[in-house]
Amino acid sequence: HVQLVESGGGSAQVGGSLRLSCAASGRAANINYLGWFRQAPGKQREGVAAIDSDRSTSYADSVKGRFTISKDDAKNTLYLQMNSLKPEDTAVYYCAADRDGPARLRFTYTSWGQGTQVTVS
């Protein structure tokens, strides 16, 4: 079982930046696939970015060129660097993890964090 805890959310101005972190504990060594998702009020959850064990990445079209997903295996931590933020990036951001995959931006991950709020205005 893997526990995921997100941090780094908060408020930012339009055009600003935030960096989200997701710390994994438990059976973190079994994690091969990681992703970031978000859910805005009144909208469905959507995939934002994903990274595989070979560090290949996937991004939603809406964040390409602005967001960067990365990971530090030694720290069991996933990151999402968000630049050039827009009001439409406002959402609760969730990290997700799985041993099997690749899930990429699909909602098939088995472990999920509780989410961190990002507000852009």
PDB file of C-alpha atoms in Angstrom:
ATOM      1  CA  HIS A   1       0.000   0.000   0.000  1.00  0.00           C
ATOM      2  CA  VAL A   2       1.274   3.471  -0.925  1.00  0.00           C
ATOM      3  CA  GLN A   3       0.447   6.727   0.830  1.00  0.00           C
ATOM      4  CA  LEU A   4       0.649   9.968  -1.137  1.00  0.00           C
ATOM      5  CA  VAL A   5       0.673  13.457   0.375  1.00  0.00           C
ATOM      6  CA  GLU A   6       0.546  16.561  -1.795  1.00  0.00           C
ATOM      7  CA  SER A   7       1.876  19.973  -0.791  1.00  0.00           C
ATOM      8  CA  GLY A   8       2.768  23.291  -2.357  1.00  0.00           C
ATOM      9  CA  GLY A   9      -0.665  24.466  -3.329  1.00  0.00           C
ATOM     10  CA  GLY A  10      -1.887  27.967  -2.634  1.00  0.00           C
ATOM     11  CA  SER A  11      -2.750  31.194  -4.373  1.00  0.00           C
ATOM     12  CA  ALA A  12      -0.915  32.673  -7.322  1.00  0.00           C
ATOM     13  CA  GLN A  13      -1.391  35.554  -9.677  1.00  0.00           C
ATOM     14  CA  VAL A  14      -2.066  35.119 -13.353  1.00  0.00           C
ATOM     15  CA  GLY A  15       1.265  34.505 -15.020  1.00  0.00           C
ATOM     16  CA  GLY A  16       2.824  33.331 -11.789  1.00  0.00           C
ATOM     17  CA  SER A  17       4.299  29.996 -10.762  1.00  0.00           C
ATOM     18  CA  LEU A  18       3.771  27.287  -8.185  1.00  0.00           C
ATOM     19  CA  ARG A  19       5.543  24.021  -7.522  1.00  0.00           C
ATOM     20  CA  LEU A  20       3.566  21.097  -6.209  1.00  0.00           C
ATOM     21  CA  SER A  21       5.159  18.166  -4.424  1.00  0.00           C
ATOM     22  CA  CYS A  22       3.843  14.696  -3.718  1.00  0.00           C
ATOM     23  CA  ALA A  23       5.631  12.593  -1.127  1.00  0.00           C
ATOM     24  CA  ALA A  24       5.180   8.834  -1.325  1.00  0.00           C
ATOM     25  CA  SER A  25       5.544   6.469   1.604  1.00  0.00           C
ATOM     26  CA  GLY A  26       4.760   2.868   2.311  1.00  0.00           C
ATOM     27  CA  ARG A  27       5.561   0.559  -0.601  1.00  0.00           C
ATOM     28  CA  ALA A  28       7.014   3.449  -2.571  1.00  0.00           C
ATOM     29  CA  ALA A  29       9.673   1.215  -4.093  1.00  0.00           C
ATOM     30  CA  ASN A  30       6.915  -0.522  -6.083  1.00  0.00           C
ATOM     31  CA  ILE A  31       5.850   2.681  -7.832  1.00  0.00           C
ATOM     32  CA  ASN A  32       6.625   2.776 -11.541  1.00  0.00           C
ATOM     33  CA  TYR A  33       4.034   5.209 -12.831  1.00  0.00           C
ATOM     34  CA  LEU A  34       3.033   8.589 -11.428  1.00  0.00           C
ATOM     35  CA  GLY A  35       0.603  11.266 -12.472  1.00  0.00           C
ATOM     36  CA  TRP A  36      -0.952  14.583 -11.602  1.00  0.00           C
ATOM     37  CA  PHE A  37      -4.669  15.190 -11.981  1.00  0.00           C
ATOM     38  CA  ARG A  38      -6.911  18.135 -11.171  1.00  0.00           C
ATOM     39  CA  GLN A  39     -10.563  18.833 -10.550  1.00  0.00           C
ATOM     40  CA  ALA A  40     -12.098  22.267 -10.825  1.00  0.00           C
ATOM     41  CA  PRO A  41     -15.413  23.126  -9.162  1.00  0.00           C
ATOM     42  CA  GLY A  42     -18.295  21.667 -11.130  1.00  0.00           C
ATOM     43  CA  LYS A  43     -16.000  19.865 -13.546  1.00  0.00           C
ATOM     44  CA  GLN A  44     -14.776  16.331 -13.967  1.00  0.00           C
ATOM     45  CA  ARG A  45     -11.319  15.304 -12.833  1.00  0.00           C
ATOM     46  CA  GLU A  46      -8.801  15.505 -15.657  1.00  0.00           C
ATOM     47  CA  GLY A  47      -5.304  14.268 -16.232  1.00  0.00           C
ATOM     48  CA  VAL A  48      -2.591  16.925 -16.214  1.00  0.00           C
ATOM     49  CA  ALA A  49       0.770  15.185 -16.492  1.00  0.00           C
ATOM     50  CA  ALA A  50       2.299  11.758 -16.066  1.00  0.00           C
ATOM     51  CA  ILE A  51       5.774  10.267 -15.791  1.00  0.00           C
ATOM     52  CA  ASP A  52       6.868   6.674 -16.269  1.00  0.00           C
ATOM     53  CA  SER A  53       9.691   4.728 -14.688  1.00  0.00           C
ATOM     54  CA  ASP A  54      11.908   5.551 -17.680  1.00  0.00           C
ATOM     55  CA  ARG A  55      11.062   9.244 -17.121  1.00  0.00           C
ATOM     56  CA  SER A  56       9.031   9.530 -20.304  1.00  0.00           C
ATOM     57  CA  THR A  57       6.311  12.136 -19.789  1.00  0.00           C
ATOM     58  CA  SER A  58       2.811  12.934 -20.992  1.00  0.00           C
ATOM     59  CA  TYR A  59       0.931  16.219 -20.738  1.00  0.00           C
ATOM     60  CA  ALA A  60      -2.572  17.449 -21.297  1.00  0.00           C
ATOM     61  CA  ASP A  61      -2.730  19.867 -24.226  1.00  0.00           C
ATOM     62  CA  SER A  62      -3.938  22.609 -21.895  1.00  0.00           C
ATOM     63  CA  VAL A  63      -0.691  22.604 -19.896  1.00  0.00           C
ATOM     64  CA  LYS A  64       1.942  21.726 -22.505  1.00  0.00           C
ATOM     65  CA  GLY A  65       4.779  24.204 -22.470  1.00  0.00           C
ATOM     66  CA  ARG A  66       3.732  25.594 -19.079  1.00  0.00           C
ATOM     67  CA  PHE A  67       3.850  22.648 -16.661  1.00  0.00           C
ATOM     68  CA  THR A  68       6.723  20.234 -16.045  1.00  0.00           C
ATOM     69  CA  ILE A  69       6.455  16.934 -14.207  1.00  0.00           C
ATOM     70  CA  SER A  70       9.532  15.436 -12.583  1.00  0.00           C
ATOM     71  CA  LYS A  71      10.473  13.057  -9.815  1.00  0.00           C
ATOM     72  CA  ASP A  72      13.241  12.430  -7.330  1.00  0.00           C
ATOM     73  CA  ASP A  73      13.484   8.687  -6.806  1.00  0.00           C
ATOM     74  CA  ALA A  74      15.856   9.045  -3.870  1.00  0.00           C
ATOM     75  CA  LYS A  75      13.302  11.184  -2.049  1.00  0.00           C
ATOM     76  CA  ASN A  76      10.233   9.272  -3.325  1.00  0.00           C
ATOM     77  CA  THR A  77       8.813  12.616  -4.348  1.00  0.00           C
ATOM     78  CA  LEU A  78       6.915  13.732  -7.416  1.00  0.00           C
ATOM     79  CA  TYR A  79       6.851  17.355  -8.548  1.00  0.00           C
ATOM     80  CA  LEU A  80       4.759  19.547 -10.789  1.00  0.00           C
ATOM     81  CA  GLN A  81       6.293  22.872 -11.757  1.00  0.00           C
ATOM     82  CA  MET A  82       3.516  25.156 -12.949  1.00  0.00           C
ATOM     83  CA  ASN A  83       4.464  28.336 -14.820  1.00  0.00           C
ATOM     84  CA  SER A  84       2.445  30.964 -16.665  1.00  0.00           C
ATOM     85  CA  LEU A  85      -0.560  30.117 -14.550  1.00  0.00           C
ATOM     86  CA  LYS A  86      -4.031  30.945 -15.806  1.00  0.00           C
ATOM     87  CA  PRO A  87      -7.342  31.315 -13.952  1.00  0.00           C
ATOM     88  CA  GLU A  88      -8.493  28.081 -15.595  1.00  0.00           C
ATOM     89  CA  ASP A  89      -5.701  26.240 -13.765  1.00  0.00           C
ATOM     90  CA  THR A  90      -7.626  26.791 -10.529  1.00  0.00           C
ATOM     91  CA  ALA A  91      -8.472  23.356  -9.152  1.00  0.00           C
ATOM     92  CA  VAL A  92      -7.665  20.773  -6.538  1.00  0.00           C
ATOM     93  CA  TYR A  93      -4.580  18.919  -7.714  1.00  0.00           C
ATOM     94  CA  TYR A  94      -4.093  15.235  -6.940  1.00  0.00           C
ATOM     95  CA  CYS A  95      -1.119  12.974  -7.403  1.00  0.00           C
ATOM     96  CA  ALA A  96      -1.552   9.325  -8.276  1.00  0.00           C
ATOM     97  CA  ALA A  97       0.711   6.305  -8.370  1.00  0.00           C
ATOM     98  CA  ASP A  98       0.721   2.730  -9.563  1.00  0.00           C
ATOM     99  CA  ARG A  99       3.022  -0.242  -9.905  1.00  0.00           C
ATOM    100  CA  ASP A 100       1.507  -1.395 -13.178  1.00  0.00           C
ATOM    101  CA  GLY A 101       0.884   0.687 -16.249  1.00  0.00           C
ATOM    102  CA  PRO A 102       1.450   2.903 -18.023  1.00  0.00           C
ATOM    103  CA  ALA A 103      -1.732   4.664 -16.962  1.00  0.00           C
ATOM    104  CA  ARG A 104      -0.515   8.012 -18.330  1.00  0.00           C
ATOM    105  CA  LEU A 105      -3.497  10.397 -18.034  1.00  0.00           C
ATOM    106  CA  ARG A 106      -6.138   7.727 -17.466  1.00  0.00           C
ATOM    107  CA  PHE A 107      -7.886   7.343 -14.120  1.00  0.00           C
ATOM    108  CA  THR A 108      -6.659   3.818 -13.507  1.00  0.00           C
ATOM    109  CA  TYR A 109      -4.042   4.545 -10.848  1.00  0.00           C
ATOM    110  CA  THR A 110      -4.528   2.557  -7.676  1.00  0.00           C
ATOM    111  CA  SER A 111      -3.143   5.072  -5.157  1.00  0.00           C
ATOM    112  CA  TRP A 112      -4.305   8.680  -4.815  1.00  0.00           C
ATOM    113  CA  GLY A 113      -3.448  11.587  -2.566  1.00  0.00           C
ATOM    114  CA  GLN A 114      -5.951  13.829  -0.806  1.00  0.00           C
ATOM    115  CA  GLY A 115      -5.300  16.826  -3.035  1.00  0.00           C
ATOM    116  CA  THR A 116      -3.977  20.359  -2.692  1.00  0.00           C
ATOM    117  CA  GLN A 117      -5.841  23.500  -3.718  1.00  0.00           C
ATOM    118  CA  VAL A 118      -4.416  25.810  -6.367  1.00  0.00           C
ATOM    119  CA  THR A 119      -6.116  29.158  -6.925  1.00  0.00           C
ATOM    120  CA  VAL A 120      -5.065  31.515  -9.707  1.00  0.00           C
ATOM    121  CA  SER A 121      -6.497  35.019  -9.867  1.00  0.00           C
TER     122      SER A 121
END
